[in-house]
JSON list of C-alpha atoms in Angstrom, two decimals:
[
{"chain": "A", "resi": 1, "resn": "LYS", "atom": "CA", "xyz": [98.09, 109.90, 151.12]},
{"chain": "A", "resi": 2, "resn": "THR", "atom": "CA", "xyz": [98.10, 111.98, 147.93]},
{"chain": "A", "resi": 3, "resn": "THR", "atom": "CA", "xyz": [96.22, 114.83, 149.64]},
{"chain": "A", "resi": 4, "resn": "ASN", "atom": "CA", "xyz": [98.72, 114.85, 152.50]},
{"chain": "A", "resi": 5, "resn": "ALA", "atom": "CA", "xyz": [101.63, 114.87, 150.04]},
{"chain": "A", "resi": 6, "resn": "LEU", "atom": "CA", "xyz": [100.11, 117.82, 148.15]},
{"chain": "A", "resi": 7, "resn": "LEU", "atom": "CA", "xyz": [99.63, 119.74, 151.41]},
{"chain": "A", "resi": 8, "resn": "GLN", "atom": "CA", "xyz": [103.22, 119.04, 152.40]},
{"chain": "A", "resi": 9, "resn": "VAL", "atom": "CA", "xyz": [104.58, 120.25, 149.06]},
{"chain": "A", "resi": 10, "resn": "ALA", "atom": "CA", "xyz": [102.34, 123.35, 149.22]},
{"chain": "A", "resi": 11, "resn": "GLU", "atom": "CA", "xyz": [103.75, 124.11, 152.67]},
{"chain": "A", "resi": 12, "resn": "ILE", "atom": "CA", "xyz": [107.31, 123.73, 151.40]},
{"chain": "A", "resi": 13, "resn": "ILE", "atom": "CA", "xyz": [106.52, 126.16, 148.55]},
{"chain": "A", "resi": 14, "resn": "LYS", "atom": "CA", "xyz": [105.33, 128.77, 151.06]},
{"chain": "A", "resi": 15, "resn": "HIS", "atom": "CA", "xyz": [108.74, 128.73, 152.69]},
{"chain": "A", "resi": 16, "resn": "ASN", "atom": "CA", "xyz": [110.62, 128.46, 149.37]},
{"chain": "A", "resi": 17, "resn": "PRO", "atom": "CA", "xyz": [108.65, 130.66, 146.93]},
{"chain": "A", "resi": 18, "resn": "GLU", "atom": "CA", "xyz": [111.62, 131.11, 144.58]},
{"chain": "A", "resi": 19, "resn": "ASN", "atom": "CA", "xyz": [112.24, 127.38, 144.14]},
{"chain": "A", "resi": 20, "resn": "LEU", "atom": "CA", "xyz": [110.62, 126.45, 140.84]},
{"chain": "A", "resi": 21, "resn": "ASP", "atom": "CA", "xyz": [111.42, 122.76, 141.26]},
{"chain": "A", "resi": 22, "resn": "TYR", "atom": "CA", "xyz": [109.01, 122.49, 144.18]},
{"chain": "A", "resi": 23, "resn": "LEU", "atom": "CA", "xyz": [106.29, 124.31, 142.24]},
{"chain": "A", "resi": 24, "resn": "PHE", "atom": "CA", "xyz": [106.81, 122.01, 139.25]},
{"chain": "A", "resi": 25, "resn": "LEU", "atom": "CA", "xyz": [106.53, 118.97, 141.52]},
{"chain": "A", "resi": 26, "resn": "TYR", "atom": "CA", "xyz": [103.28, 120.39, 142.89]},
{"chain": "A", "resi": 27, "resn": "ALA", "atom": "CA", "xyz": [101.96, 121.01, 139.35]},
{"chain": "A", "resi": 28, "resn": "LYS", "atom": "CA", "xyz": [102.76, 117.44, 138.27]},
{"chain": "A", "resi": 29, "resn": "MET", "atom": "CA", "xyz": [101.07, 116.01, 141.35]},
{"chain": "A", "resi": 30, "resn": "CYS", "atom": "CA", "xyz": [97.98, 118.14, 140.74]},
{"chain": "A", "resi": 31, "resn": "ASN", "atom": "CA", "xyz": [97.89, 116.96, 137.12]},
{"chain": "A", "resi": 32, "resn": "GLN", "atom": "CA", "xyz": [98.19, 113.36, 138.24]},
{"chain": "A", "resi": 33, "resn": "VAL", "atom": "CA", "xyz": [95.22, 113.59, 140.63]},
{"chain": "A", "resi": 34, "resn": "ASN", "atom": "CA", "xyz": [93.16, 115.73, 138.19]},
{"chain": "A", "resi": 35, "resn": "LYS", "atom": "CA", "xyz": [93.33, 118.96, 140.18]},
{"chain": "A", "resi": 36, "resn": "LEU", "atom": "CA", "xyz": [93.56, 120.59, 136.80]},
{"chain": "A", "resi": 37, "resn": "ILE", "atom": "CA", "xyz": [92.85, 124.21, 137.68]},
{"chain": "A", "resi": 38, "resn": "GLU", "atom": "CA", "xyz": [95.68, 124.22, 140.23]},
{"chain": "A", "resi": 39, "resn": "ALA", "atom": "CA", "xyz": [98.00, 122.42, 137.80]},
{"chain": "A", "resi": 40, "resn": "GLU", "atom": "CA", "xyz": [97.20, 124.89, 134.99]},
{"chain": "A", "resi": 41, "resn": "LYS", "atom": "CA", "xyz": [97.81, 127.93, 137.23]},
{"chain": "A", "resi": 42, "resn": "ALA", "atom": "CA", "xyz": [101.16, 126.62, 138.47]},
{"chain": "A", "resi": 43, "resn": "LEU", "atom": "CA", "xyz": [102.36, 125.63, 135.00]},
{"chain": "A", "resi": 44, "resn": "LEU", "atom": "CA", "xyz": [101.40, 128.95, 133.41]},
{"chain": "A", "resi": 45, "resn": "PHE", "atom": "CA", "xyz": [103.45, 130.70, 136.10]},
{"chain": "A", "resi": 46, "resn": "LEU", "atom": "CA", "xyz": [106.39, 128.36, 135.48]},
{"chain": "A", "resi": 47, "resn": "ILE", "atom": "CA", "xyz": [106.25, 128.98, 131.74]},
{"chain": "A", "resi": 48, "resn": "SER", "atom": "CA", "xyz": [106.24, 132.74, 132.37]},
{"chain": "A", "resi": 49, "resn": "LYS", "atom": "CA", "xyz": [109.61, 132.17, 134.06]},
{"chain": "A", "resi": 50, "resn": "ASN", "atom": "CA", "xyz": [110.95, 129.76, 131.44]},
{"chain": "A", "resi": 51, "resn": "LYS", "atom": "CA", "xyz": [109.22, 129.75, 128.05]},
{"chain": "A", "resi": 52, "resn": "THR", "atom": "CA", "xyz": [111.51, 127.09, 126.56]},
{"chain": "A", "resi": 53, "resn": "SER", "atom": "CA", "xyz": [111.10, 124.33, 129.13]},
{"chain": "A", "resi": 54, "resn": "SER", "atom": "CA", "xyz": [109.90, 121.23, 127.28]},
{"chain": "A", "resi": 55, "resn": "GLU", "atom": "CA", "xyz": [108.81, 119.69, 130.61]},
{"chain": "A", "resi": 56, "resn": "TYR", "atom": "CA", "xyz": [106.61, 122.66, 131.52]},
{"chain": "A", "resi": 57, "resn": "LEU", "atom": "CA", "xyz": [105.05, 122.78, 128.04]},
{"chain": "A", "resi": 58, "resn": "HIS", "atom": "CA", "xyz": [104.48, 119.02, 127.96]},
{"chain": "A", "resi": 59, "resn": "ASN", "atom": "CA", "xyz": [102.68, 119.02, 131.30]},
{"chain": "A", "resi": 60, "resn": "LEU", "atom": "CA", "xyz": [100.60, 122.08, 130.43]},
{"chain": "A", "resi": 61, "resn": "TYR", "atom": "CA", "xyz": [99.30, 120.76, 127.11]},
{"chain": "A", "resi": 62, "resn": "SER", "atom": "CA", "xyz": [98.46, 117.45, 128.80]},
{"chain": "A", "resi": 63, "resn": "VAL", "atom": "CA", "xyz": [96.39, 119.39, 131.36]},
{"chain": "A", "resi": 64, "resn": "TYR", "atom": "CA", "xyz": [94.46, 121.05, 128.53]},
{"chain": "A", "resi": 65, "resn": "LEU", "atom": "CA", "xyz": [93.92, 117.67, 126.87]},
{"chain": "A", "resi": 66, "resn": "LYS", "atom": "CA", "xyz": [92.41, 116.36, 130.10]},
{"chain": "A", "resi": 67, "resn": "LYS", "atom": "CA", "xyz": [90.18, 119.44, 130.23]},
{"chain": "A", "resi": 68, "resn": "ASN", "atom": "CA", "xyz": [89.19, 118.73, 126.61]},
{"chain": "A", "resi": 69, "resn": "ASN", "atom": "CA", "xyz": [90.44, 122.19, 125.64]},
{"chain": "A", "resi": 70, "resn": "ILE", "atom": "CA", "xyz": [91.80, 121.13, 122.27]},
{"chain": "A", "resi": 71, "resn": "ASN", "atom": "CA", "xyz": [92.65, 124.63, 121.04]},
{"chain": "A", "resi": 72, "resn": "LYS", "atom": "CA", "xyz": [94.84, 125.54, 124.00]},
{"chain": "A", "resi": 73, "resn": "SER", "atom": "CA", "xyz": [96.42, 122.10, 123.99]},
{"chain": "A", "resi": 74, "resn": "GLU", "atom": "CA", "xyz": [97.32, 122.55, 120.32]},
{"chain": "A", "resi": 75, "resn": "ILE", "atom": "CA", "xyz": [98.96, 125.93, 121.03]},
{"chain": "A", "resi": 76, "resn": "PHE", "atom": "CA", "xyz": [101.32, 124.51, 123.63]},
{"chain": "A", "resi": 77, "resn": "VAL", "atom": "CA", "xyz": [102.04, 121.21, 121.90]},
{"chain": "A", "resi": 78, "resn": "LYS", "atom": "CA", "xyz": [103.16, 123.19, 118.84]},
{"chain": "A", "resi": 79, "resn": "LYS", "atom": "CA", "xyz": [105.31, 125.46, 121.01]},
{"chain": "A", "resi": 80, "resn": "LEU", "atom": "CA", "xyz": [106.96, 122.34, 122.40]},
{"chain": "A", "resi": 81, "resn": "LEU", "atom": "CA", "xyz": [107.60, 120.97, 118.90]},
{"chain": "A", "resi": 82, "resn": "GLU", "atom": "CA", "xyz": [109.20, 124.29, 117.91]},
{"chain": "A", "resi": 83, "resn": "ILE", "atom": "CA", "xyz": [111.72, 123.66, 120.70]},
{"chain": "A", "resi": 84, "resn": "ASP", "atom": "CA", "xyz": [112.06, 119.91, 120.17]},
{"chain": "A", "resi": 85, "resn": "LYS", "atom": "CA", "xyz": [110.72, 118.72, 116.83]},
{"chain": "A", "resi": 86, "resn": "ASN", "atom": "CA", "xyz": [111.53, 115.09, 117.73]},
{"chain": "A", "resi": 87, "resn": "HIS", "atom": "CA", "xyz": [109.59, 115.05, 121.02]},
{"chain": "A", "resi": 88, "resn": "TYR", "atom": "CA", "xyz": [107.76, 111.72, 120.66]},
{"chain": "A", "resi": 89, "resn": "GLU", "atom": "CA", "xyz": [104.75, 112.34, 122.89]},
{"chain": "A", "resi": 90, "resn": "ALA", "atom": "CA", "xyz": [104.19, 115.80, 121.45]},
{"chain": "A", "resi": 91, "resn": "GLN", "atom": "CA", "xyz": [104.19, 114.40, 117.89]},
{"chain": "A", "resi": 92, "resn": "ARG", "atom": "CA", "xyz": [101.82, 111.60, 118.89]},
{"chain": "A", "resi": 93, "resn": "ASP", "atom": "CA", "xyz": [99.47, 113.92, 120.77]},
{"chain": "A", "resi": 94, "resn": "LEU", "atom": "CA", "xyz": [99.42, 116.41, 117.90]},
{"chain": "A", "resi": 95, "resn": "GLY", "atom": "CA", "xyz": [98.21, 113.51, 115.75]},
{"chain": "A", "resi": 96, "resn": "PHE", "atom": "CA", "xyz": [95.44, 112.89, 118.28]},
{"chain": "A", "resi": 97, "resn": "ILE", "atom": "CA", "xyz": [94.54, 116.60, 118.32]},
{"chain": "A", "resi": 98, "resn": "GLU", "atom": "CA", "xyz": [94.31, 116.69, 114.51]},
{"chain": "A", "resi": 99, "resn": "TYR", "atom": "CA", "xyz": [92.06, 113.60, 114.65]},
{"chain": "A", "resi": 100, "resn": "THR", "atom": "CA", "xyz": [89.72, 115.28, 117.15]},
{"chain": "A", "resi": 101, "resn": "LYS", "atom": "CA", "xyz": [89.54, 118.29, 114.81]},
{"chain": "A", "resi": 102, "resn": "ASN", "atom": "CA", "xyz": [88.55, 115.97, 111.93]},
{"chain": "A", "resi": 103, "resn": "ASN", "atom": "CA", "xyz": [91.77, 116.70, 110.06]},
{"chain": "A", "resi": 104, "resn": "THR", "atom": "CA", "xyz": [92.14, 113.02, 109.29]},
{"chain": "A", "resi": 105, "resn": "ASN", "atom": "CA", "xyz": [94.67, 113.32, 106.48]},
{"chain": "A", "resi": 106, "resn": "ILE", "atom": "CA", "xyz": [97.02, 115.41, 108.64]},
{"chain": "A", "resi": 107, "resn": "ALA", "atom": "CA", "xyz": [96.47, 113.08, 111.59]},
{"chain": "A", "resi": 108, "resn": "GLN", "atom": "CA", "xyz": [97.23, 110.04, 109.42]},
{"chain": "A", "resi": 109, "resn": "THR", "atom": "CA", "xyz": [100.50, 111.55, 108.14]},
{"chain": "A", "resi": 110, "resn": "ILE", "atom": "CA", "xyz": [101.66, 112.38, 111.68]},
{"chain": "A", "resi": 111, "resn": "LEU", "atom": "CA", "xyz": [100.59, 109.09, 113.26]},
{"chain": "A", "resi": 112, "resn": "GLU", "atom": "CA", "xyz": [101.96, 106.84, 110.53]},
{"chain": "A", "resi": 113, "resn": "LYS", "atom": "CA", "xyz": [105.40, 108.38, 111.13]},
{"chain": "A", "resi": 114, "resn": "VAL", "atom": "CA", "xyz": [104.96, 108.04, 114.91]},
{"chain": "A", "resi": 115, "resn": "VAL", "atom": "CA", "xyz": [103.97, 104.39, 114.63]},
{"chain": "A", "resi": 116, "resn": "THR", "atom": "CA", "xyz": [106.93, 103.72, 112.33]},
{"chain": "A", "resi": 117, "resn": "ASP", "atom": "CA", "xyz": [109.32, 105.29, 114.84]},
{"chain": "A", "resi": 118, "resn": "LYS", "atom": "CA", "xyz": [107.78, 103.52, 117.83]},
{"chain": "A", "resi": 119, "resn": "SER", "atom": "CA", "xyz": [105.55, 100.59, 117.00]},
{"chain": "A", "resi": 120, "resn": "ASN", "atom": "CA", "xyz": [104.75, 99.46, 120.55]},
{"chain": "A", "resi": 121, "resn": "ASP", "atom": "CA", "xyz": [102.61, 102.40, 121.72]},
{"chain": "A", "resi": 122, "resn": "PRO", "atom": "CA", "xyz": [98.99, 101.20, 122.04]},
{"chain": "A", "resi": 123, "resn": "PHE", "atom": "CA", "xyz": [97.63, 104.76, 122.27]},
{"chain": "A", "resi": 124, "resn": "ALA", "atom": "CA", "xyz": [99.21, 105.79, 118.96]},
{"chain": "A", "resi": 125, "resn": "LEU", "atom": "CA", "xyz": [98.07, 102.57, 117.27]},
{"chain": "A", "resi": 126, "resn": "ASN", "atom": "CA", "xyz": [94.56, 103.04, 118.63]},
{"chain": "A", "resi": 127, "resn": "VAL", "atom": "CA", "xyz": [94.24, 106.63, 117.39]},
{"chain": "A", "resi": 128, "resn": "LEU", "atom": "CA", "xyz": [95.64, 105.72, 113.96]},
{"chain": "A", "resi": 129, "resn": "GLY", "atom": "CA", "xyz": [93.06, 102.93, 113.89]},
{"chain": "A", "resi": 130, "resn": "LEU", "atom": "CA", "xyz": [90.33, 105.51, 114.55]},
{"chain": "A", "resi": 131, "resn": "VAL", "atom": "CA", "xyz": [91.69, 107.62, 111.69]},
{"chain": "A", "resi": 132, "resn": "PHE", "atom": "CA", "xyz": [91.48, 104.67, 109.30]},
{"chain": "A", "resi": 133, "resn": "LEU", "atom": "CA", "xyz": [88.01, 103.87, 110.62]},
{"chain": "A", "resi": 134, "resn": "LYS", "atom": "CA", "xyz": [86.86, 107.41, 109.85]},
{"chain": "A", "resi": 135, "resn": "ASN", "atom": "CA", "xyz": [88.37, 107.06, 106.37]},
{"chain": "A", "resi": 136, "resn": "GLU", "atom": "CA", "xyz": [86.51, 103.75, 105.98]},
{"chain": "A", "resi": 137, "resn": "SER", "atom": "CA", "xyz": [89.70, 101.69, 105.78]},
{"chain": "A", "resi": 138, "resn": "ILE", "atom": "CA", "xyz": [88.07, 99.04, 107.95]},
{"chain": "A", "resi": 139, "resn": "ASP", "atom": "CA", "xyz": [90.62, 96.24, 107.60]},
{"chain": "A", "resi": 140, "resn": "ARG", "atom": "CA", "xyz": [93.56, 98.52, 108.39]},
{"chain": "A", "resi": 141, "resn": "ALA", "atom": "CA", "xyz": [91.71, 99.87, 111.43]},
{"chain": "A", "resi": 142, "resn": "LYS", "atom": "CA", "xyz": [91.00, 96.37, 112.74]},
{"chain": "A", "resi": 143, "resn": "LYS", "atom": "CA", "xyz": [94.65, 95.35, 112.39]},
{"chain": "A", "resi": 144, "resn": "LEU", "atom": "CA", "xyz": [95.78, 98.39, 114.37]},
{"chain": "A", "resi": 145, "resn": "PHE", "atom": "CA", "xyz": [93.27, 97.84, 117.18]},
{"chain": "A", "resi": 146, "resn": "ASP", "atom": "CA", "xyz": [94.34, 94.20, 117.31]},
{"chain": "A", "resi": 147, "resn": "ARG", "atom": "CA", "xyz": [98.03, 95.20, 117.47]},
{"chain": "A", "resi": 148, "resn": "ALA", "atom": "CA", "xyz": [97.31, 97.60, 120.34]},
{"chain": "A", "resi": 149, "resn": "ILE", "atom": "CA", "xyz": [95.55, 94.81, 122.26]},
{"chain": "A", "resi": 150, "resn": "LYS", "atom": "CA", "xyz": [98.43, 92.39, 121.69]},
{"chain": "A", "resi": 151, "resn": "ILE", "atom": "CA", "xyz": [100.90, 94.96, 123.02]},
{"chain": "A", "resi": 152, "resn": "ASN", "atom": "CA", "xyz": [98.73, 95.76, 126.02]},
{"chain": "A", "resi": 153, "resn": "PRO", "atom": "CA", "xyz": [96.03, 93.13, 126.72]},
{"chain": "A", "resi": 154, "resn": "LYS", "atom": "CA", "xyz": [94.39, 95.53, 129.19]},
{"chain": "A", "resi": 155, "resn": "TYR", "atom": "CA", "xyz": [94.10, 98.46, 126.79]},
{"chain": "A", "resi": 156, "resn": "ILE", "atom": "CA", "xyz": [90.36, 98.98, 127.09]},
{"chain": "A", "resi": 157, "resn": "ASP", "atom": "CA", "xyz": [89.92, 101.59, 124.33]},
{"chain": "A", "resi": 158, "resn": "SER", "atom": "CA", "xyz": [91.06, 99.22, 121.60]},
{"chain": "A", "resi": 159, "resn": "TYR", "atom": "CA", "xyz": [88.69, 96.47, 122.77]},
{"chain": "A", "resi": 160, "resn": "ASN", "atom": "CA", "xyz": [85.83, 98.97, 122.55]},
{"chain": "A", "resi": 161, "resn": "ASN", "atom": "CA", "xyz": [86.94, 100.35, 119.19]},
{"chain": "A", "resi": 162, "resn": "LEU", "atom": "CA", "xyz": [87.49, 96.92, 117.67]},
{"chain": "A", "resi": 163, "resn": "GLY", "atom": "CA", "xyz": [84.15, 95.81, 119.08]},
{"chain": "A", "resi": 164, "resn": "LYS", "atom": "CA", "xyz": [82.45, 98.91, 117.65]},
{"chain": "A", "resi": 165, "resn": "THR", "atom": "CA", "xyz": [83.99, 98.10, 114.26]},
{"chain": "A", "resi": 166, "resn": "PHE", "atom": "CA", "xyz": [82.40, 94.64, 114.29]},
{"chain": "A", "resi": 167, "resn": "PHE", "atom": "CA", "xyz": [79.17, 96.19, 115.63]},
{"chain": "A", "resi": 168, "resn": "ASP", "atom": "CA", "xyz": [79.00, 98.55, 112.64]},
{"chain": "A", "resi": 169, "resn": "LEU", "atom": "CA", "xyz": [79.66, 95.57, 110.37]},
{"chain": "A", "resi": 170, "resn": "GLU", "atom": "CA", "xyz": [76.64, 93.92, 112.07]},
{"chain": "A", "resi": 171, "resn": "ASP", "atom": "CA", "xyz": [78.75, 91.09, 113.49]},
{"chain": "A", "resi": 172, "resn": "LEU", "atom": "CA", "xyz": [77.11, 91.32, 116.89]},
{"chain": "A", "resi": 173, "resn": "ASP", "atom": "CA", "xyz": [78.63, 88.12, 118.28]},
{"chain": "A", "resi": 174, "resn": "LYS", "atom": "CA", "xyz": [82.23, 89.24, 117.76]},
{"chain": "A", "resi": 175, "resn": "ALA", "atom": "CA", "xyz": [81.37, 92.73, 118.96]},
{"chain": "A", "resi": 176, "resn": "TYR", "atom": "CA", "xyz": [79.80, 91.40, 122.16]},
{"chain": "A", "resi": 177, "resn": "ILE", "atom": "CA", "xyz": [82.80, 89.18, 122.92]},
{"chain": "A", "resi": 178, "resn": "LEU", "atom": "CA", "xyz": [85.11, 92.21, 122.69]},
{"chain": "A", "resi": 179, "resn": "PHE", "atom": "CA", "xyz": [82.81, 94.43, 124.78]},
{"chain": "A", "resi": 180, "resn": "LYS", "atom": "CA", "xyz": [82.71, 91.72, 127.47]},
{"chain": "A", "resi": 181, "resn": "LYS", "atom": "CA", "xyz": [86.52, 91.61, 127.50]},
{"chain": "A", "resi": 182, "resn": "ALA", "atom": "CA", "xyz": [86.55, 95.39, 127.96]},
{"chain": "A", "resi": 183, "resn": "TYR", "atom": "CA", "xyz": [84.01, 95.02, 130.77]},
{"chain": "A", "resi": 184, "resn": "ARG", "atom": "CA", "xyz": [86.23, 92.53, 132.59]},
{"chain": "A", "resi": 185, "resn": "ILE", "atom": "CA", "xyz": [89.08, 95.05, 132.54]},
{"chain": "A", "resi": 186, "resn": "ASN", "atom": "CA", "xyz": [86.92, 97.85, 133.99]},
{"chain": "A", "resi": 187, "resn": "LYS", "atom": "CA", "xyz": [83.31, 97.20, 135.02]},
{"chain": "A", "resi": 188, "resn": "ASN", "atom": "CA", "xyz": [82.61, 100.89, 135.59]},
{"chain": "A", "resi": 189, "resn": "PHE", "atom": "CA", "xyz": [83.66, 102.38, 132.25]},
{"chain": "A", "resi": 190, "resn": "SER", "atom": "CA", "xyz": [80.57, 104.06, 130.77]},
{"chain": "A", "resi": 191, "resn": "LYS", "atom": "CA", "xyz": [81.68, 103.70, 127.13]},
{"chain": "A", "resi": 192, "resn": "THR", "atom": "CA", "xyz": [81.86, 99.91, 127.52]},
{"chain": "A", "resi": 193, "resn": "LEU", "atom": "CA", "xyz": [78.48, 99.81, 129.27]},
{"chain": "A", "resi": 194, "resn": "ILE", "atom": "CA", "xyz": [76.88, 101.83, 126.45]},
{"chain": "A", "resi": 195, "resn": "ASN", "atom": "CA", "xyz": [78.39, 99.46, 123.85]},
{"chain": "A", "resi": 196, "resn": "ILE", "atom": "CA", "xyz": [77.13, 96.43, 125.75]},
{"chain": "A", "resi": 197, "resn": "GLY", "atom": "CA", "xyz": [73.67, 97.99, 126.05]},
{"chain": "A", "resi": 198, "resn": "ASN", "atom": "CA", "xyz": [73.56, 98.74, 122.31]},
{"chain": "A", "resi": 199, "resn": "CYS", "atom": "CA", "xyz": [74.64, 95.21, 121.48]},
{"chain": "A", "resi": 200, "resn": "LEU", "atom": "CA", "xyz": [72.16, 93.56, 123.86]},
{"chain": "A", "resi": 201, "resn": "SER", "atom": "CA", "xyz": [69.28, 95.69, 122.60]},
{"chain": "A", "resi": 202, "resn": "LEU", "atom": "CA", "xyz": [69.90, 94.45, 119.04]},
{"chain": "A", "resi": 203, "resn": "LYS", "atom": "CA", "xyz": [70.04, 90.90, 120.38]},
{"chain": "A", "resi": 204, "resn": "ASP", "atom": "CA", "xyz": [66.55, 91.48, 121.91]},
{"chain": "A", "resi": 205, "resn": "ARG", "atom": "CA", "xyz": [67.94, 91.14, 125.43]},
{"chain": "A", "resi": 206, "resn": "ASN", "atom": "CA", "xyz": [66.33, 94.38, 126.46]},
{"chain": "A", "resi": 207, "resn": "LEU", "atom": "CA", "xyz": [66.19, 93.91, 130.23]},
{"chain": "A", "resi": 208, "resn": "PHE", "atom": "CA", "xyz": [69.95, 93.34, 130.33]},
{"chain": "A", "resi": 209, "resn": "ALA", "atom": "CA", "xyz": [70.47, 96.28, 127.96]},
{"chain": "A", "resi": 210, "resn": "ILE", "atom": "CA", "xyz": [68.50, 98.55, 130.32]},
{"chain": "A", "resi": 211, "resn": "LYS", "atom": "CA", "xyz": [70.66, 97.39, 133.25]},
{"chain": "A", "resi": 212, "resn": "ALA", "atom": "CA", "xyz": [73.80, 98.30, 131.30]},
{"chain": "A", "resi": 213, "resn": "TYR", "atom": "CA", "xyz": [72.44, 101.74, 130.40]},
{"chain": "A", "resi": 214, "resn": "LYS", "atom": "CA", "xyz": [71.33, 102.42, 133.99]},
{"chain": "A", "resi": 215, "resn": "LYS", "atom": "CA", "xyz": [74.78, 101.52, 135.28]},
{"chain": "A", "resi": 216, "resn": "ALA", "atom": "CA", "xyz": [76.38, 103.79, 132.67]},
{"chain": "A", "resi": 217, "resn": "LEU", "atom": "CA", "xyz": [74.13, 106.64, 133.86]},
{"chain": "A", "resi": 218, "resn": "LEU", "atom": "CA", "xyz": [75.60, 106.33, 137.35]},
{"chain": "A", "resi": 219, "resn": "TYR", "atom": "CA", "xyz": [78.94, 107.47, 135.93]},
{"chain": "A", "resi": 220, "resn": "GLU", "atom": "CA", "xyz": [77.62, 109.90, 133.30]},
{"chain": "A", "resi": 221, "resn": "PRO", "atom": "CA", "xyz": [74.21, 111.17, 134.49]},
{"chain": "A", "resi": 222, "resn": "LYS", "atom": "CA", "xyz": [74.17, 113.99, 131.91]},
{"chain": "A", "resi": 223, "resn": "ASN", "atom": "CA", "xyz": [75.04, 111.80, 128.92]},
{"chain": "A", "resi": 224, "resn": "THR", "atom": "CA", "xyz": [72.19, 112.39, 126.44]},
{"chain": "A", "resi": 225, "resn": "GLU", "atom": "CA", "xyz": [73.20, 109.36, 124.35]},
{"chain": "A", "resi": 226, "resn": "ILE", "atom": "CA", "xyz": [72.52, 107.05, 127.30]}
]
């Protein structure tokens, strides 16, 4: 269905090449289904026509985040914030970008403000938890992961991060309970499978650990950690 819709929109664009709304729709659809090269190309063209569109900039930096191109994502998220300094998602995602660059103090300053302004965003709470974890503020990190889970009981990243926190504290039982909850949400998420394998190996349940690692390899065959 999605492929047919994309083809239909592409056909409409051929007959309406000056209509930027159709091209933007196409770019958003490509972004949604991870056709990132097509989305990037369309959005760069759109921005060449309108450099101050917050919607174009927002979609483009999100494409670069998906591509794990942190530097380009940072360029466009900052351009967006120059236009709209109160853009919530841009502020939040800049915090995430600073975290990925190991600028934990900057990330903490940004994300603490974001969480104060909007306290029910599990992604923001989760990333701020990771910041505290990196700064060895373990209790504050645990509280944030727990808050994210309470807001969204299916938010798999916080189960894994809270579980990893207990794992590092050598509380394998609590860690394993949280990894199993993450597994129930998505049985094919490689990060969860790796965590389960690590936990089981330390519990001397090596055959089950190997099964978890082998399943994780199906989804990430080039992952050297696995």
